[in-house]
PDB file of C-alpha atoms in Angstrom:
ATOM      1  CA  UNK A 974      11.446 -40.378 -41.633  1.00  0.00           C
ATOM      2  CA  UNK A 975      10.150 -43.872 -40.874  1.00  0.00           C
ATOM      3  CA  UNK A 976       9.582 -44.445 -37.160  1.00  0.00           C
ATOM      4  CA  UNK A 977       8.824 -47.731 -35.413  1.00  0.00           C
ATOM      5  CA  UNK A 978       7.280 -47.686 -31.936  1.00  0.00           C
ATOM      6  CA  UNK A 979       7.943 -51.059 -30.321  1.00  0.00           C
ATOM      7  CA  UNK A 980       5.491 -51.760 -27.522  1.00  0.00           C
ATOM      8  CA  UNK A 981       2.942 -49.396 -29.041  1.00  0.00           C
ATOM      9  CA  UNK A 982      -0.009 -50.909 -27.162  1.00  0.00           C
ATOM     10  CA  UNK A 983       1.568 -50.454 -23.711  1.00  0.00           C
ATOM     11  CA  UNK A 984       1.127 -47.545 -21.320  1.00  0.00           C
ATOM     12  CA  UNK A 985       4.400 -45.839 -22.296  1.00  0.00           C
ATOM     13  CA  UNK A 986       4.020 -46.785 -25.969  1.00  0.00           C
ATOM     14  CA  UNK A 987       0.662 -45.041 -26.104  1.00  0.00           C
ATOM     15  CA  UNK A 988       2.177 -41.910 -24.567  1.00  0.00           C
ATOM     16  CA  UNK A 989       5.040 -42.091 -27.096  1.00  0.00           C
ATOM     17  CA  UNK A 990       2.536 -41.952 -29.953  1.00  0.00           C
ATOM     18  CA  UNK A 991       0.844 -39.000 -28.265  1.00  0.00           C
ATOM     19  CA  UNK A 992       4.142 -37.155 -27.728  1.00  0.00           C
ATOM     20  CA  UNK A 993       5.287 -37.768 -31.320  1.00  0.00           C
ATOM     21  CA  UNK A 994       2.017 -36.224 -32.477  1.00  0.00           C
ATOM     22  CA  UNK A 995       2.063 -33.288 -30.031  1.00  0.00           C
ATOM     23  CA  UNK A 996       5.655 -32.358 -30.862  1.00  0.00           C
ATOM     24  CA  UNK A 997       4.958 -32.729 -34.585  1.00  0.00           C
ATOM     25  CA  UNK A 998       7.885 -35.096 -35.046  1.00  0.00           C
ATOM     26  CA  UNK A 999       8.559 -35.502 -38.806  1.00  0.00           C
ATOM     27  CA  UNK A1000       7.043 -38.973 -39.162  1.00  0.00           C
ATOM     28  CA  UNK A1001       6.485 -39.885 -42.808  1.00  0.00           C
ATOM     29  CA  UNK A1002       5.663 -43.501 -42.009  1.00  0.00           C
ATOM     30  CA  UNK A1003       4.649 -44.946 -38.644  1.00  0.00           C
ATOM     31  CA  UNK A1004       5.335 -48.605 -37.915  1.00  0.00           C
ATOM     32  CA  UNK A1005       3.601 -49.724 -34.695  1.00  0.00           C
ATOM     33  CA  UNK A1006       5.076 -52.930 -33.257  1.00  0.00           C
ATOM     34  CA  UNK A1007       3.862 -55.123 -30.413  1.00  0.00           C
ATOM     35  CA  UNK A1008       3.821 -58.740 -29.245  1.00  0.00           C
ATOM     36  CA  UNK A1009       2.610 -61.518 -31.522  1.00  0.00           C
ATOM     37  CA  UNK A1010      -0.816 -61.553 -29.871  1.00  0.00           C
ATOM     38  CA  UNK A1011      -1.346 -57.903 -30.850  1.00  0.00           C
ATOM     39  CA  UNK A1012      -0.221 -58.224 -34.484  1.00  0.00           C
ATOM     40  CA  UNK A1013      -3.054 -57.157 -36.796  1.00  0.00           C
ATOM     41  CA  UNK A1014      -4.708 -54.944 -34.211  1.00  0.00           C
ATOM     42  CA  UNK A1015      -4.913 -51.181 -34.723  1.00  0.00           C
ATOM     43  CA  UNK A1016      -3.458 -48.146 -32.961  1.00  0.00           C
ATOM     44  CA  UNK A1017      -4.406 -44.520 -33.570  1.00  0.00           C
ATOM     45  CA  UNK A1018      -1.975 -41.779 -34.555  1.00  0.00           C
ATOM     46  CA  UNK A1019      -3.085 -38.366 -35.847  1.00  0.00           C
ATOM     47  CA  UNK A1020      -6.681 -39.526 -36.291  1.00  0.00           C
ATOM     48  CA  UNK A1021      -5.600 -42.412 -38.495  1.00  0.00           C
ATOM     49  CA  UNK A1022      -5.469 -46.124 -37.728  1.00  0.00           C
ATOM     50  CA  UNK A1023      -2.273 -48.091 -38.203  1.00  0.00           C
ATOM     51  CA  UNK A1024      -1.944 -51.868 -38.171  1.00  0.00           C
ATOM     52  CA  UNK A1025       0.434 -53.406 -35.628  1.00  0.00           C
ATOM     53  CA  UNK A1026       3.172 -55.524 -37.198  1.00  0.00           C
ATOM     54  CA  UNK A1027       5.612 -58.136 -35.904  1.00  0.00           C
ATOM     55  CA  UNK A1028       9.246 -57.550 -34.991  1.00  0.00           C
ATOM     56  CA  UNK A1029      10.383 -59.347 -38.137  1.00  0.00           C
ATOM     57  CA  UNK A1030       8.182 -57.216 -40.388  1.00  0.00           C
ATOM     58  CA  UNK A1031       9.276 -54.046 -38.603  1.00  0.00           C
ATOM     59  CA  UNK A1032      12.954 -54.822 -39.236  1.00  0.00           C
ATOM     60  CA  UNK A1033      12.171 -55.612 -42.877  1.00  0.00           C
ATOM     61  CA  UNK A1034      10.450 -52.210 -43.199  1.00  0.00           C
ATOM     62  CA  UNK A1035      13.810 -50.543 -42.344  1.00  0.00           C
ATOM     63  CA  UNK A1036      12.645 -47.626 -40.167  1.00  0.00           C
ATOM     64  CA  UNK A1037      15.189 -44.878 -39.527  1.00  0.00           C
ATOM     65  CA  UNK A1038      14.518 -44.976 -35.762  1.00  0.00           C
ATOM     66  CA  UNK A1039      12.879 -47.588 -33.530  1.00  0.00           C
ATOM     67  CA  UNK A1040      11.736 -46.400 -30.118  1.00  0.00           C
ATOM     68  CA  UNK A1041      11.443 -49.389 -27.780  1.00  0.00           C
ATOM     69  CA  UNK A1042       9.247 -49.636 -24.706  1.00  0.00           C
ATOM     70  CA  UNK A1043       8.581 -53.337 -24.492  1.00  0.00           C
ATOM     71  CA  UNK A1044      10.594 -54.531 -21.485  1.00  0.00           C
ATOM     72  CA  UNK A1045      14.184 -55.550 -20.906  1.00  0.00           C
ATOM     73  CA  UNK A1046      14.071 -59.100 -22.259  1.00  0.00           C
ATOM     74  CA  UNK A1047      12.465 -57.936 -25.507  1.00  0.00           C
ATOM     75  CA  UNK A1048      15.083 -55.211 -25.889  1.00  0.00           C
ATOM     76  CA  UNK A1049      17.958 -57.593 -25.240  1.00  0.00           C
ATOM     77  CA  UNK A1050      16.641 -59.968 -27.900  1.00  0.00           C
ATOM     78  CA  UNK A1051      15.513 -57.583 -30.614  1.00  0.00           C
ATOM     79  CA  UNK A1052      17.376 -54.266 -30.272  1.00  0.00           C
ATOM     80  CA  UNK A1053      20.605 -55.812 -31.663  1.00  0.00           C
ATOM     81  CA  UNK A1054      18.658 -57.204 -34.640  1.00  0.00           C
ATOM     82  CA  UNK A1055      17.291 -53.741 -35.436  1.00  0.00           C
ATOM     83  CA  UNK A1056      20.767 -52.238 -34.980  1.00  0.00           C
ATOM     84  CA  UNK A1057      22.345 -54.829 -37.288  1.00  0.00           C
ATOM     85  CA  UNK A1058      19.844 -53.752 -39.949  1.00  0.00           C
ATOM     86  CA  UNK A1059      21.137 -50.175 -39.635  1.00  0.00           C
ATOM     87  CA  UNK A1060      18.190 -48.943 -37.565  1.00  0.00           C
ATOM     88  CA  UNK A1061      18.886 -46.592 -34.644  1.00  0.00           C
ATOM     89  CA  UNK A1062      17.232 -47.908 -31.477  1.00  0.00           C
ATOM     90  CA  UNK A1063      16.205 -45.702 -28.556  1.00  0.00           C
ATOM     91  CA  UNK A1064      15.448 -48.120 -25.741  1.00  0.00           C
ATOM     92  CA  UNK A1065      13.320 -47.277 -22.728  1.00  0.00           C
ATOM     93  CA  UNK A1066      14.066 -50.450 -20.728  1.00  0.00           C
ATOM     94  CA  UNK A1067      16.899 -51.041 -18.254  1.00  0.00           C
ATOM     95  CA  UNK A1068      18.558 -53.538 -20.612  1.00  0.00           C
ATOM     96  CA  UNK A1069      21.351 -51.344 -22.000  1.00  0.00           C
ATOM     97  CA  UNK A1070      21.625 -48.469 -19.540  1.00  0.00           C
ATOM     98  CA  UNK A1071      24.764 -49.563 -17.744  1.00  0.00           C
ATOM     99  CA  UNK A1072      26.379 -51.232 -20.765  1.00  0.00           C
ATOM    100  CA  UNK A1073      29.728 -49.411 -21.091  1.00  0.00           C
ATOM    101  CA  UNK A1074      29.385 -49.421 -24.890  1.00  0.00           C
ATOM    102  CA  UNK A1075      25.947 -47.747 -24.909  1.00  0.00           C
ATOM    103  CA  UNK A1076      25.158 -44.078 -24.304  1.00  0.00           C
ATOM    104  CA  UNK A1077      22.671 -43.175 -21.549  1.00  0.00           C
ATOM    105  CA  UNK A1078      21.087 -39.881 -22.528  1.00  0.00           C
ATOM    106  CA  UNK A1079      19.018 -37.024 -21.135  1.00  0.00           C
ATOM    107  CA  UNK A1080      19.137 -34.579 -24.075  1.00  0.00           C
ATOM    108  CA  UNK A1081      19.304 -31.352 -22.024  1.00  0.00           C
ATOM    109  CA  UNK A1082      22.255 -32.749 -20.067  1.00  0.00           C
ATOM    110  CA  UNK A1083      24.425 -34.911 -22.335  1.00  0.00           C
ATOM    111  CA  UNK A1084      23.023 -35.260 -25.873  1.00  0.00           C
ATOM    112  CA  UNK A1085      26.405 -34.100 -27.210  1.00  0.00           C
ATOM    113  CA  UNK A1086      27.844 -37.587 -26.520  1.00  0.00           C
ATOM    114  CA  UNK A1087      25.777 -39.061 -29.393  1.00  0.00           C
ATOM    115  CA  UNK A1088      27.306 -39.990 -32.741  1.00  0.00           C
ATOM    116  CA  UNK A1089      26.163 -41.710 -35.951  1.00  0.00           C
ATOM    117  CA  UNK A1090      27.801 -44.890 -34.685  1.00  0.00           C
ATOM    118  CA  UNK A1091      25.403 -45.154 -31.718  1.00  0.00           C
ATOM    119  CA  UNK A1092      22.821 -47.670 -32.921  1.00  0.00           C
ATOM    120  CA  UNK A1093      21.407 -48.561 -29.484  1.00  0.00           C
ATOM    121  CA  UNK A1094      20.824 -45.563 -27.218  1.00  0.00           C
ATOM    122  CA  UNK A1095      19.515 -46.065 -23.685  1.00  0.00           C
ATOM    123  CA  UNK A1096      16.735 -43.949 -22.172  1.00  0.00           C
ATOM    124  CA  UNK A1097      17.365 -43.600 -18.406  1.00  0.00           C
ATOM    125  CA  UNK A1098      15.117 -44.682 -15.552  1.00  0.00           C
ATOM    126  CA  UNK A1099      12.178 -42.298 -14.981  1.00  0.00           C
ATOM    127  CA  UNK A1100      13.348 -41.245 -11.519  1.00  0.00           C
ATOM    128  CA  UNK A1101      16.901 -40.745 -12.771  1.00  0.00           C
ATOM    129  CA  UNK A1102      15.843 -38.402 -15.573  1.00  0.00           C
ATOM    130  CA  UNK A1103      14.146 -35.840 -13.335  1.00  0.00           C
ATOM    131  CA  UNK A1104      16.986 -36.084 -10.814  1.00  0.00           C
ATOM    132  CA  UNK A1105      19.803 -35.380 -13.287  1.00  0.00           C
ATOM    133  CA  UNK A1106      17.870 -32.498 -14.836  1.00  0.00           C
ATOM    134  CA  UNK A1107      18.541 -30.753 -11.523  1.00  0.00           C
ATOM    135  CA  UNK A1108      21.880 -32.308 -10.560  1.00  0.00           C
ATOM    136  CA  UNK A1109      23.490 -31.608 -13.937  1.00  0.00           C
ATOM    137  CA  UNK A1110      23.571 -27.797 -13.884  1.00  0.00           C
ATOM    138  CA  UNK A1111      24.262 -27.667 -10.126  1.00  0.00           C
ATOM    139  CA  UNK A1112      27.193 -30.074 -10.465  1.00  0.00           C
ATOM    140  CA  UNK A1113      28.793 -27.821 -13.076  1.00  0.00           C
ATOM    141  CA  UNK A1114      28.638 -24.846 -10.734  1.00  0.00           C
ATOM    142  CA  UNK A1115      29.171 -26.274  -7.248  1.00  0.00           C
ATOM    143  CA  UNK A1116      30.648 -29.785  -7.710  1.00  0.00           C
ATOM    144  CA  UNK A1117      28.579 -32.597  -6.181  1.00  0.00           C
ATOM    145  CA  UNK A1118      29.968 -34.371  -3.122  1.00  0.00           C
ATOM    146  CA  UNK A1119      27.039 -36.489  -1.888  1.00  0.00           C
ATOM    147  CA  UNK A1120      23.384 -36.907  -2.876  1.00  0.00           C
ATOM    148  CA  UNK A1121      20.619 -38.536  -0.805  1.00  0.00           C
ATOM    149  CA  UNK A1122      17.355 -39.104  -2.681  1.00  0.00           C
ATOM    150  CA  UNK A1123      14.040 -40.471  -1.443  1.00  0.00           C
ATOM    151  CA  UNK A1124      11.386 -41.050  -4.079  1.00  0.00           C
ATOM    152  CA  UNK A1125       7.605 -41.012  -3.890  1.00  0.00           C
ATOM    153  CA  UNK A1126       6.678 -42.881  -7.058  1.00  0.00           C
ATOM    154  CA  UNK A1127       3.289 -43.171  -8.718  1.00  0.00           C
ATOM    155  CA  UNK A1128       1.648 -46.465  -9.669  1.00  0.00           C
ATOM    156  CA  UNK A1129       1.906 -45.743 -13.413  1.00  0.00           C
ATOM    157  CA  UNK A1130       5.603 -46.505 -12.974  1.00  0.00           C
ATOM    158  CA  UNK A1131       4.579 -50.133 -12.500  1.00  0.00           C
ATOM    159  CA  UNK A1132       2.074 -50.194 -15.357  1.00  0.00           C
ATOM    160  CA  UNK A1133      -1.613 -50.511 -16.155  1.00  0.00           C
ATOM    161  CA  UNK A1134      -2.179 -53.436 -13.769  1.00  0.00           C
ATOM    162  CA  UNK A1135      -0.983 -51.277 -10.873  1.00  0.00           C
ATOM    163  CA  UNK A1136      -3.366 -48.490 -11.856  1.00  0.00           C
ATOM    164  CA  UNK A1137      -6.145 -51.077 -11.952  1.00  0.00           C
ATOM    165  CA  UNK A1138      -5.152 -52.311  -8.476  1.00  0.00           C
ATOM    166  CA  UNK A1139      -5.241 -48.792  -7.009  1.00  0.00           C
ATOM    167  CA  UNK A1140      -8.577 -47.941  -8.629  1.00  0.00           C
ATOM    168  CA  UNK A1141      -9.997 -51.331  -7.585  1.00  0.00           C
ATOM    169  CA  UNK A1142      -8.988 -50.740  -3.981  1.00  0.00           C
ATOM    170  CA  UNK A1143     -10.462 -47.240  -4.044  1.00  0.00           C
ATOM    171  CA  UNK A1144     -13.789 -48.601  -5.329  1.00  0.00           C
ATOM    172  CA  UNK A1145     -13.745 -51.663  -3.067  1.00  0.00           C
ATOM    173  CA  UNK A1146     -13.478 -54.164  -5.924  1.00  0.00           C
ATOM    174  CA  UNK A1147     -11.640 -57.179  -4.461  1.00  0.00           C
ATOM    175  CA  UNK A1148     -11.610 -59.062  -7.775  1.00  0.00           C
ATOM    176  CA  UNK A1149      -8.830 -56.928  -9.263  1.00  0.00           C
ATOM    177  CA  UNK A1150      -5.506 -58.771  -9.508  1.00  0.00           C
ATOM    178  CA  UNK A1151      -2.851 -57.475  -7.099  1.00  0.00           C
ATOM    179  CA  UNK A1152       0.562 -56.568  -8.534  1.00  0.00           C
ATOM    180  CA  UNK A1153       1.947 -55.260  -5.231  1.00  0.00           C
ATOM    181  CA  UNK A1154       2.507 -57.479  -2.167  1.00  0.00           C
ATOM    182  CA  UNK A1155       0.213 -55.190  -0.135  1.00  0.00           C
ATOM    183  CA  UNK A1156      -2.589 -52.766  -0.876  1.00  0.00           C
ATOM    184  CA  UNK A1157      -1.392 -49.451  -2.248  1.00  0.00           C
ATOM    185  CA  UNK A1158      -4.513 -47.373  -1.443  1.00  0.00           C
ATOM    186  CA  UNK A1159      -4.032 -45.501   1.864  1.00  0.00           C
ATOM    187  CA  UNK A1160      -0.521 -46.954   2.017  1.00  0.00           C
ATOM    188  CA  UNK A1161       3.122 -46.363   1.052  1.00  0.00           C
ATOM    189  CA  UNK A1162       5.366 -49.247   0.007  1.00  0.00           C
ATOM    190  CA  UNK A1163       9.147 -48.862   0.500  1.00  0.00           C
ATOM    191  CA  UNK A1164       9.480 -51.378  -2.303  1.00  0.00           C
ATOM    192  CA  UNK A1165       9.941 -50.362  -5.978  1.00  0.00           C
ATOM    193  CA  UNK A1166      11.036 -53.248  -8.220  1.00  0.00           C
ATOM    194  CA  UNK A1167      12.663 -56.349  -6.708  1.00  0.00           C
ATOM    195  CA  UNK A1168      15.158 -56.569  -3.855  1.00  0.00           C
ATOM    196  CA  UNK A1169      18.771 -57.459  -4.609  1.00  0.00           C
ATOM    197  CA  UNK A1170      21.223 -59.304  -2.365  1.00  0.00           C
ATOM    198  CA  UNK A1171      22.335 -56.071  -0.642  1.00  0.00           C
ATOM    199  CA  UNK A1172      18.711 -55.286   0.371  1.00  0.00           C
ATOM    200  CA  UNK A1173      18.427 -52.373  -2.046  1.00  0.00           C
ATOM    201  CA  UNK A1174      15.762 -52.592  -4.730  1.00  0.00           C
ATOM    202  CA  UNK A1175      16.679 -52.523  -8.407  1.00  0.00           C
ATOM    203  CA  UNK A1176      15.017 -49.103  -8.660  1.00  0.00           C
ATOM    204  CA  UNK A1177      17.303 -47.753  -5.931  1.00  0.00           C
ATOM    205  CA  UNK A1178      20.375 -49.243  -7.605  1.00  0.00           C
ATOM    206  CA  UNK A1179      19.404 -47.590 -10.913  1.00  0.00           C
ATOM    207  CA  UNK A1180      19.121 -44.256  -9.106  1.00  0.00           C
ATOM    208  CA  UNK A1181      22.519 -44.749  -7.518  1.00  0.00           C
ATOM    209  CA  UNK A1182      24.361 -45.707 -10.729  1.00  0.00           C
ATOM    210  CA  UNK A1183      22.716 -43.996 -13.691  1.00  0.00           C
ATOM    211  CA  UNK A1184      23.281 -40.316 -12.720  1.00  0.00           C
ATOM    212  CA  UNK A1185      27.043 -40.862 -12.567  1.00  0.00           C
ATOM    213  CA  UNK A1186      27.079 -42.263 -16.098  1.00  0.00           C
ATOM    214  CA  UNK A1187      24.863 -39.491 -17.502  1.00  0.00           C
ATOM    215  CA  UNK A1188      26.895 -36.739 -15.818  1.00  0.00           C
ATOM    216  CA  UNK A1189      30.188 -38.430 -16.711  1.00  0.00           C
ATOM    217  CA  UNK A1190      31.234 -38.029 -13.094  1.00  0.00           C
ATOM    218  CA  UNK A1191      31.816 -40.780 -10.546  1.00  0.00           C
ATOM    219  CA  UNK A1192      33.493 -38.581  -7.937  1.00  0.00           C
ATOM    220  CA  UNK A1193      30.332 -38.017  -5.859  1.00  0.00           C
ATOM    221  CA  UNK A1194      28.400 -40.451  -3.666  1.00  0.00           C
ATOM    222  CA  UNK A1195      24.683 -41.140  -4.088  1.00  0.00           C
ATOM    223  CA  UNK A1196      22.246 -43.213  -2.042  1.00  0.00           C
ATOM    224  CA  UNK A1197      18.528 -43.783  -2.581  1.00  0.00           C
ATOM    225  CA  UNK A1198      15.315 -45.057  -1.022  1.00  0.00           C
ATOM    226  CA  UNK A1199      12.439 -45.632  -3.468  1.00  0.00           C
ATOM    227  CA  UNK A1200       8.835 -45.634  -2.222  1.00  0.00           C
ATOM    228  CA  UNK A1201       5.598 -46.396  -4.088  1.00  0.00           C
ATOM    229  CA  UNK A1202       2.695 -44.114  -3.119  1.00  0.00           C
ATOM    230  CA  UNK A1203      -1.042 -44.147  -4.030  1.00  0.00           C
ATOM    231  CA  UNK A1204      -0.683 -41.485  -6.735  1.00  0.00           C
ATOM    232  CA  UNK A1205      -1.778 -42.317 -10.273  1.00  0.00           C
ATOM    233  CA  UNK A1206       0.743 -40.225 -12.237  1.00  0.00           C
ATOM    234  CA  UNK A1207       3.884 -38.234 -11.452  1.00  0.00           C
ATOM    235  CA  UNK A1208       6.979 -39.111  -9.443  1.00  0.00           C
ATOM    236  CA  UNK A1209       8.256 -36.934  -6.594  1.00  0.00           C
ATOM    237  CA  UNK A1210      11.724 -36.836  -5.036  1.00  0.00           C
ATOM    238  CA  UNK A1211      13.090 -35.367  -1.832  1.00  0.00           C
ATOM    239  CA  UNK A1212      16.753 -34.645  -2.521  1.00  0.00           C
ATOM    240  CA  UNK A1213      19.586 -33.639  -0.186  1.00  0.00           C
ATOM    241  CA  UNK A1214      22.705 -32.428  -2.011  1.00  0.00           C
ATOM    242  CA  UNK A1215      26.076 -31.776  -0.406  1.00  0.00           C
ATOM    243  CA  UNK A1216      28.449 -29.741  -2.590  1.00  0.00           C
ATOM    244  CA  UNK A1217      32.199 -29.286  -2.531  1.00  0.00           C
ATOM    245  CA  UNK A1218      31.665 -25.523  -2.940  1.00  0.00           C
ATOM    246  CA  UNK A1219      29.524 -22.939  -1.192  1.00  0.00           C
ATOM    247  CA  UNK A1220      26.326 -21.709  -2.863  1.00  0.00           C
ATOM    248  CA  UNK A1221      23.749 -18.940  -2.590  1.00  0.00           C
ATOM    249  CA  UNK A1222      20.065 -19.874  -2.756  1.00  0.00           C
ATOM    250  CA  UNK A1223      19.176 -17.091  -5.198  1.00  0.00           C
ATOM    251  CA  UNK A1224      21.915 -18.269  -7.528  1.00  0.00           C
ATOM    252  CA  UNK A1225      20.673 -21.878  -7.280  1.00  0.00           C
ATOM    253  CA  UNK A1226      17.181 -20.733  -8.244  1.00  0.00           C
ATOM    254  CA  UNK A1227      18.571 -18.686 -11.130  1.00  0.00           C
ATOM    255  CA  UNK A1228      20.659 -21.587 -12.478  1.00  0.00           C
ATOM    256  CA  UNK A1229      17.700 -23.973 -12.352  1.00  0.00           C
ATOM    257  CA  UNK A1230      15.242 -21.454 -13.833  1.00  0.00           C
ATOM    258  CA  UNK A1231      17.621 -20.983 -16.780  1.00  0.00           C
ATOM    259  CA  UNK A1232      17.964 -24.742 -17.358  1.00  0.00           C
ATOM    260  CA  UNK A1233      15.917 -25.858 -20.412  1.00  0.00           C
ATOM    261  CA  UNK A1234      13.129 -28.210 -19.364  1.00  0.00           C
ATOM    262  CA  UNK A1235      13.174 -27.170 -15.689  1.00  0.00           C
ATOM    263  CA  UNK A1236      10.534 -24.976 -14.047  1.00  0.00           C
ATOM    264  CA  UNK A1237      11.190 -23.523 -10.593  1.00  0.00           C
ATOM    265  CA  UNK A1238       8.065 -23.450  -8.387  1.00  0.00           C
ATOM    266  CA  UNK A1239       9.401 -22.114  -5.120  1.00  0.00           C
ATOM    267  CA  UNK A1240       7.155 -19.621  -3.352  1.00  0.00           C
ATOM    268  CA  UNK A1241       6.203 -21.237  -0.045  1.00  0.00           C
ATOM    269  CA  UNK A1242       4.583 -18.064   1.279  1.00  0.00           C
ATOM    270  CA  UNK A1243       1.875 -18.603  -1.342  1.00  0.00           C
ATOM    271  CA  UNK A1244       1.906 -22.422  -1.118  1.00  0.00           C
ATOM    272  CA  UNK A1245       3.517 -22.591  -4.564  1.00  0.00           C
ATOM    273  CA  UNK A1246       5.526 -25.813  -4.901  1.00  0.00           C
ATOM    274  CA  UNK A1247       5.673 -28.846  -7.240  1.00  0.00           C
ATOM    275  CA  UNK A1248       3.083 -31.606  -6.931  1.00  0.00           C
ATOM    276  CA  UNK A1249       2.321 -34.720  -9.018  1.00  0.00           C
ATOM    277  CA  UNK A1250      -1.188 -33.398  -9.665  1.00  0.00           C
ATOM    278  CA  UNK A1251       0.332 -30.347 -11.341  1.00  0.00           C
ATOM    279  CA  UNK A1252       2.978 -32.239 -13.347  1.00  0.00           C
ATOM    280  CA  UNK A1253       0.659 -34.790 -14.939  1.00  0.00           C
ATOM    281  CA  UNK A1254       0.555 -34.427 -18.712  1.00  0.00           C
ATOM    282  CA  UNK A1255       3.468 -31.963 -18.786  1.00  0.00           C
ATOM    283  CA  UNK A1256       6.987 -32.438 -20.161  1.00  0.00           C
ATOM    284  CA  UNK A1257       8.908 -30.198 -17.763  1.00  0.00           C
ATOM    285  CA  UNK A1258      10.658 -31.105 -14.517  1.00  0.00           C
ATOM    286  CA  UNK A1259       9.406 -29.023 -11.589  1.00  0.00           C
ATOM    287  CA  UNK A1260      11.608 -28.102  -8.636  1.00  0.00           C
ATOM    288  CA  UNK A1261      10.811 -26.296  -5.404  1.00  0.00           C
ATOM    289  CA  UNK A1262      11.182 -26.298  -1.597  1.00  0.00           C
ATOM    290  CA  UNK A1263      14.715 -25.061  -2.277  1.00  0.00           C
ATOM    291  CA  UNK A1264      16.400 -24.417   1.059  1.00  0.00           C
ATOM    292  CA  UNK A1265      19.614 -24.888   2.982  1.00  0.00           C
ATOM    293  CA  UNK A1266      20.187 -27.988   5.065  1.00  0.00           C
ATOM    294  CA  UNK A1267      20.527 -26.427   8.511  1.00  0.00           C
ATOM    295  CA  UNK A1268      22.368 -29.461   9.872  1.00  0.00           C
ATOM    296  CA  UNK A1269      25.581 -29.064   7.865  1.00  0.00           C
ATOM    297  CA  UNK A1270      27.338 -26.580   5.534  1.00  0.00           C
ATOM    298  CA  UNK A1271      27.321 -26.528   1.700  1.00  0.00           C
ATOM    299  CA  UNK A1272      24.190 -28.677   1.636  1.00  0.00           C
ATOM    300  CA  UNK A1273      20.883 -28.105  -0.126  1.00  0.00           C
ATOM    301  CA  UNK A1274      17.403 -29.607   0.198  1.00  0.00           C
ATOM    302  CA  UNK A1275      14.922 -29.549  -2.664  1.00  0.00           C
ATOM    303  CA  UNK A1276      11.838 -31.300  -4.054  1.00  0.00           C
ATOM    304  CA  UNK A1277      11.569 -32.518  -7.673  1.00  0.00           C
ATOM    305  CA  UNK A1278       8.419 -33.646  -9.501  1.00  0.00           C
ATOM    306  CA  UNK A1279       7.849 -34.848 -13.074  1.00  0.00           C
ATOM    307  CA  UNK A1280       5.376 -36.895 -15.105  1.00  0.00           C
ATOM    308  CA  UNK A1281       7.071 -40.300 -15.174  1.00  0.00           C
ATOM    309  CA  UNK A1282       5.350 -41.410 -18.392  1.00  0.00           C
ATOM    310  CA  UNK A1283       6.331 -38.254 -20.271  1.00  0.00           C
ATOM    311  CA  UNK A1284       9.709 -36.698 -19.362  1.00  0.00           C
ATOM    312  CA  UNK A1285      10.439 -39.843 -17.354  1.00  0.00           C
ATOM    313  CA  UNK A1286       9.991 -42.058 -20.422  1.00  0.00           C
ATOM    314  CA  UNK A1287       8.229 -41.133 -23.682  1.00  0.00           C
ATOM    315  CA  UNK A1288       9.166 -37.454 -24.011  1.00  0.00           C
ATOM    316  CA  UNK A1289      12.826 -38.052 -23.208  1.00  0.00           C
ATOM    317  CA  UNK A1290      12.965 -40.797 -25.872  1.00  0.00           C
ATOM    318  CA  UNK A1291      11.317 -38.556 -28.468  1.00  0.00           C
ATOM    319  CA  UNK A1292      13.707 -35.721 -27.544  1.00  0.00           C
ATOM    320  CA  UNK A1293      16.627 -38.069 -28.236  1.00  0.00           C
ATOM    321  CA  UNK A1294      15.088 -38.823 -31.646  1.00  0.00           C
ATOM    322  CA  UNK A1295      14.659 -35.084 -32.286  1.00  0.00           C
ATOM    323  CA  UNK A1296      18.328 -34.493 -31.474  1.00  0.00           C
ATOM    324  CA  UNK A1297      19.402 -37.299 -33.836  1.00  0.00           C
ATOM    325  CA  UNK A1298      17.355 -35.790 -36.678  1.00  0.00           C
ATOM    326  CA  UNK A1299      18.411 -32.189 -36.008  1.00  0.00           C
ATOM    327  CA  UNK A1300      22.088 -33.162 -36.000  1.00  0.00           C
ATOM    328  CA  UNK A1301      21.945 -35.508 -38.999  1.00  0.00           C
ATOM    329  CA  UNK A1302      22.875 -38.540 -36.914  1.00  0.00           C
ATOM    330  CA  UNK A1303      20.274 -40.807 -38.600  1.00  0.00           C
TER     331      UNK A1303
END
């Protein structure tokens, strides 16, 4: 099983290598790929060093799977070239997510849509992944009517430069380049990604569109506000869910606790609830603060936390690859 990791020097690419190793993915040959300026440099995988190659050389090497995390423009340019060579691409950018001809996959929720013909598979937005891990099983039981989500997103979602900005501001180093329009330390920015013409950010639009595609259901309404907070790793979400059908809280907890990849942390009497600090470095999605909305019927409030670099990106992509291998789709 020859695997290419495109963007292997980036923050997510490095986590992908780590996750492949931790999960003991059956890699017989690793092909690390990065931009031209990184070609010839080395990356580590399982205590060995591997030389970074160019896109052209990676395609010529004919890997079975190429996992991309190199940005949308790179994916738009090169993913089709890999696919034309018969290589299955799992892409972590936003480039293909809403393409009607491409599958958008969270393995625990909708991996069964994948076929051998799918040569470019989209990995959803980090905030979307943890959201649908909870919405999916609840939609099956109670039928979603409306979802309101507010995110509290860590700086790793922006990348290494954002981590550097936060740490620079904490230490008082004014020489660090700013990637946000304001300081992030001791602050919260209601501004993730760029604003569109309707005054929503691209991150909010992703959150509003992607869950419907993943769940194969456009009958419910969803609105979002995305906020960047001075947390290094782990995204949090406050979610309000109105259902078509009535629910019982104990049954909600049971459904979620039986969902693969979800851990219920919901014991407020003992201050037991999900936090980014707890989720960092873990692959599961944590859910807690599960309670009724007292302002209207058939409505639930809950709090979801996950490591945005792992389940929100690298782990989900590797899980897609695992599903492809296990089901002989590559």
